Short mmCIF file of C-alpha atoms in Angstrom, two decimals:
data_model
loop_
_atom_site.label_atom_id
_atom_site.label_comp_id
_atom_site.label_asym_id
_atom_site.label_seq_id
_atom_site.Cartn_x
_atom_site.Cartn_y
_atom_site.Cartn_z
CA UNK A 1186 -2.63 -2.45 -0.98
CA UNK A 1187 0.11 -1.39 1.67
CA UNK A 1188 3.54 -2.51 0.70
CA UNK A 1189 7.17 -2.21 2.21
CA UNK A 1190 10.14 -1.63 0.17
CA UNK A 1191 13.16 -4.07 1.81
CA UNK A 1192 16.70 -4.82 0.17
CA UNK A 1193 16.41 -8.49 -1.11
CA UNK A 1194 19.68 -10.33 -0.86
CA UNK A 1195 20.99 -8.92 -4.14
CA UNK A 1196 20.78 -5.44 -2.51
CA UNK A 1197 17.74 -4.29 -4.47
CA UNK A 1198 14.65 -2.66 -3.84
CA UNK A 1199 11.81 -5.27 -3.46
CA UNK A 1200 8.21 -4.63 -3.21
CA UNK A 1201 6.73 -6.80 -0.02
CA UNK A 1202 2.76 -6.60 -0.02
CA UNK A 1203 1.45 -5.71 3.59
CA UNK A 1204 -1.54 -8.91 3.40
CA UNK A 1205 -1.45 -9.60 7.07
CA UNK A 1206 -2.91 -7.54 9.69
CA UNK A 1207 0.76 -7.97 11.32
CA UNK A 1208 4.61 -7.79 10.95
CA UNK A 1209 7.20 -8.17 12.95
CA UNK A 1210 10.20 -5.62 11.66
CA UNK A 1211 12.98 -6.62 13.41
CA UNK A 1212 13.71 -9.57 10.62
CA UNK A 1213 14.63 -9.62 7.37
CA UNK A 1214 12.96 -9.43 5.46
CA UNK A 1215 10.08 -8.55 7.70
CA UNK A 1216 7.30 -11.83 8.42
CA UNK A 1217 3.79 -11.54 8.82
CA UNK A 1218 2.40 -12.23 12.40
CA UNK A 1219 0.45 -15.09 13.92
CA UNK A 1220 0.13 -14.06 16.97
CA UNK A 1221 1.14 -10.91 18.60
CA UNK A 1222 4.09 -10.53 21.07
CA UNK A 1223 2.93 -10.88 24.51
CA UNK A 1224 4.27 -8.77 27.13
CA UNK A 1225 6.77 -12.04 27.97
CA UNK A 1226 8.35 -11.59 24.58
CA UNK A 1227 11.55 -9.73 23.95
CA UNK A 1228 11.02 -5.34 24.03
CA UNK A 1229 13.16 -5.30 21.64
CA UNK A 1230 10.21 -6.49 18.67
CA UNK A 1231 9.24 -3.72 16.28
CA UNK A 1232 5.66 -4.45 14.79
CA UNK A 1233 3.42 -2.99 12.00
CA UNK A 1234 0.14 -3.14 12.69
CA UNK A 1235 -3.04 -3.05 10.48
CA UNK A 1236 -5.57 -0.85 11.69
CA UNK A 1237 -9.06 -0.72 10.18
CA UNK A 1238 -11.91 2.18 10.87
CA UNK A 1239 -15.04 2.85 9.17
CA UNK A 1240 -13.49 1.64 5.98
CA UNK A 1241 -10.26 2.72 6.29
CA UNK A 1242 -6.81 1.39 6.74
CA UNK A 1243 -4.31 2.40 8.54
CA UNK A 1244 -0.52 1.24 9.83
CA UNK A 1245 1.05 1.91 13.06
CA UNK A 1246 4.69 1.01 13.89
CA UNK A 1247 5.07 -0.27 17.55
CA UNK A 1248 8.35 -0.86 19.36
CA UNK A 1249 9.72 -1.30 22.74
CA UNK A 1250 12.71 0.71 24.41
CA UNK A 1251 15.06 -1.47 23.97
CA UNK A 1252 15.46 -0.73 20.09
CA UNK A 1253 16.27 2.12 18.17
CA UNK A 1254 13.54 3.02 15.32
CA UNK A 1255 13.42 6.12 13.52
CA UNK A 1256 10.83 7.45 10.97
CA UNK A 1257 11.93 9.92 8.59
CA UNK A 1258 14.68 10.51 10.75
CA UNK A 1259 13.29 11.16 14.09
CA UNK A 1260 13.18 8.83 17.24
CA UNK A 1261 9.77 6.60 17.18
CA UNK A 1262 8.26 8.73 20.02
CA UNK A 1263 7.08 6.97 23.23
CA UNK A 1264 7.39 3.21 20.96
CA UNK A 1265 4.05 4.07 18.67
CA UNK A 1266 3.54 6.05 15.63
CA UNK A 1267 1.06 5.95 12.70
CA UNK A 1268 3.18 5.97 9.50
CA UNK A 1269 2.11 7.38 5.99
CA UNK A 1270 2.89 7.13 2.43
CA UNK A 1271 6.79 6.95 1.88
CA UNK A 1272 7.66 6.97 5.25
CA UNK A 1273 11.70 6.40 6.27
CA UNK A 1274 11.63 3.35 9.20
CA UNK A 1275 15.11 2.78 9.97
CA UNK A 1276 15.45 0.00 12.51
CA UNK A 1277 18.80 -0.92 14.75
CA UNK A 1278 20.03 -4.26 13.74
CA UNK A 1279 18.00 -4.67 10.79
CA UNK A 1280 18.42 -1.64 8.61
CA UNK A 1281 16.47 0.67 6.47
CA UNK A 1282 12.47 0.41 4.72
CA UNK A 1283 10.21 2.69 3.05
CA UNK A 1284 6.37 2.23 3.81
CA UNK A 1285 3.96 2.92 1.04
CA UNK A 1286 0.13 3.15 0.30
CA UNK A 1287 0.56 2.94 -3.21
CA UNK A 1288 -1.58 0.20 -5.30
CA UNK A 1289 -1.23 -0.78 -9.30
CA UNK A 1290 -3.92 -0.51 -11.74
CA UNK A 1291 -5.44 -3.80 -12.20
CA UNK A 1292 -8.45 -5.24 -13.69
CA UNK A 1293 -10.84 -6.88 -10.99
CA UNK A 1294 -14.39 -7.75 -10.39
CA UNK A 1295 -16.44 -4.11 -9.57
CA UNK A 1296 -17.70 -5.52 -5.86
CA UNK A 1297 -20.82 -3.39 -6.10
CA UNK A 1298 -22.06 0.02 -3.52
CA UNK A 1299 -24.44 0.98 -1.84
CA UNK A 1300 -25.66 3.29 -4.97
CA UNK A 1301 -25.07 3.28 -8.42
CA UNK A 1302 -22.13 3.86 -9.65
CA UNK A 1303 -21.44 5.34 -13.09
CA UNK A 1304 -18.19 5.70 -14.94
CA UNK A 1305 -16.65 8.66 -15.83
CA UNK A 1306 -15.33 7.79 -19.63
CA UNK A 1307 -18.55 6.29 -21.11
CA UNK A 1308 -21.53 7.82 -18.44
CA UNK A 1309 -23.06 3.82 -18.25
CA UNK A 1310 -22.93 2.49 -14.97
CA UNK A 1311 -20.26 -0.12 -13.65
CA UNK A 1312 -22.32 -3.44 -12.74
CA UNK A 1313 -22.00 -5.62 -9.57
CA UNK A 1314 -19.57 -8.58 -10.85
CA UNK A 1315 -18.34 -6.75 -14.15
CA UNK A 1316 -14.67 -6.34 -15.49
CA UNK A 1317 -13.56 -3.06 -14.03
CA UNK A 1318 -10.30 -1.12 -12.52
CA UNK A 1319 -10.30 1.48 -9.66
CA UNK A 1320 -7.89 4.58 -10.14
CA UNK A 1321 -5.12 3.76 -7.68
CA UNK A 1322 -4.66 7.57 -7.09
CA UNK A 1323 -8.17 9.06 -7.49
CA UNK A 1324 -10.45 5.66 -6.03
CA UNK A 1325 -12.67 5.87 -9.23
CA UNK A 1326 -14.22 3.46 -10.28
CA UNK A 1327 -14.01 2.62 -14.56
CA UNK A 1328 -15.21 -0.35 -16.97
CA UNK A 1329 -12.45 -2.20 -18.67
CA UNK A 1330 -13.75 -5.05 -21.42
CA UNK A 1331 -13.33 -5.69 -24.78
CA UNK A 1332 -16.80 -3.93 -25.17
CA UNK A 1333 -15.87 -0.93 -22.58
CA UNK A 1334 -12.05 -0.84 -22.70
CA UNK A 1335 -12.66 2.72 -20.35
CA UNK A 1336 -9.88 2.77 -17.90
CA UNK A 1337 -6.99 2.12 -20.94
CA UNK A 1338 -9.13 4.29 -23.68
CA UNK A 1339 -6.71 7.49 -22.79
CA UNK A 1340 -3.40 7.88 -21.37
CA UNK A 1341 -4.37 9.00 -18.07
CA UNK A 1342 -7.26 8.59 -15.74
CA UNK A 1343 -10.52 11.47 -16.25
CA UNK A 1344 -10.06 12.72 -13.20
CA UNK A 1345 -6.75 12.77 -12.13
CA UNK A 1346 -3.02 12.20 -13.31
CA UNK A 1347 -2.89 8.80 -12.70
CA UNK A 1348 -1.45 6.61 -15.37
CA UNK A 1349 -4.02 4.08 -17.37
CA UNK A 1350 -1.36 1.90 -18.74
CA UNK A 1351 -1.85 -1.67 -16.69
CA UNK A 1352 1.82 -2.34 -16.99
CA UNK A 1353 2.91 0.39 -15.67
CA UNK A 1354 4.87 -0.39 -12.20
CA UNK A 1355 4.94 2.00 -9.13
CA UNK A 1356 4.77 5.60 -9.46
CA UNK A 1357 7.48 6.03 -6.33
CA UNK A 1358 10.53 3.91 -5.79
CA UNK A 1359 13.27 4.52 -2.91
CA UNK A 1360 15.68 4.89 -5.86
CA UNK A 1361 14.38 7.56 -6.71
CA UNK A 1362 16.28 9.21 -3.39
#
């Protein structure tokens, strides 16, 4: 899931999970949105905005003229951009937040697909319903039960460099910078 870094009050990097379809920027720490600004409502709103496409999710930052928002730097051109992974949204008034695609490891119900789906530790095939975690990094799909403990049996995913420990927090923090 989408997430925003913010400053909490102690002046520390806070992880804020992006489970609206909306957010108006301009407070802080950023709220999810109702309903959207109408065109009577103050220019000066910045709002992220959840778009969704054939499956996939993406954010666009929208602001009026009457604010100054920079990503990575560089003036928001003509009051919309799409932003990606790690992104620098600096906002007049309000201050300084790092967007991120990043998701944990975590184990959840496998929802099912459209074809079989076999994991890539153990070869059996990962059930509608069963225990299982999807590789934050790679997308792939691995059982995780007492009986098929897949995902945590190595240090690392099969396919990619993803960590399999479940406690293991983001890969990318803005102290890192």
């Amino acid at each position: 899931m989408a997430h925003l870094w913010v400053k909490n009050g102690s002046e520390q990097w806070a992880v804020l999970p992006l489970e609206a379809d909306a957010f108006v920027l301009t407070t802080n720490p950023p709220k999810p949105v109702r309903n959207l600004p109408g065109a009577s409502e103050s220019v000066s709103t910045v709002v992220l905005l959840r778009q969704l496409r054939a499956e996939e999710i993406s954010w666009v930052l929208v602001s009026g003229r009457e604010r100054d928002v920079r990503i990575n730097g560089a003036q928001l051109a003509l009051g919309v951009q799409r932003v990606a992974d790690r992104d620098e949204i600096n906002i007049e008034g309000v201050g300084t937040l790092y967007f991120s695609t990043e998701s944990l490891a975590r184990v959840e119900q496998f929802p099912g697909a459209a074809q079989d789906l076999y994991c890539p530790r153990c070869k059996q095939a990962v059930e509608s319903g069963s225990a299982a975690v999807k590789c934050p990094q790679c997308r792939t799909w691995y059982h995780q039960t007492e009986e098929l403990p897949c995902w945590s049996y190595s240090e690392t995913c099969a396919l990619c460099p993803q960590t399999t420990d479940l406690k293991a927090g983001f890969r990318w923090t803005p102290e890192e910078l």
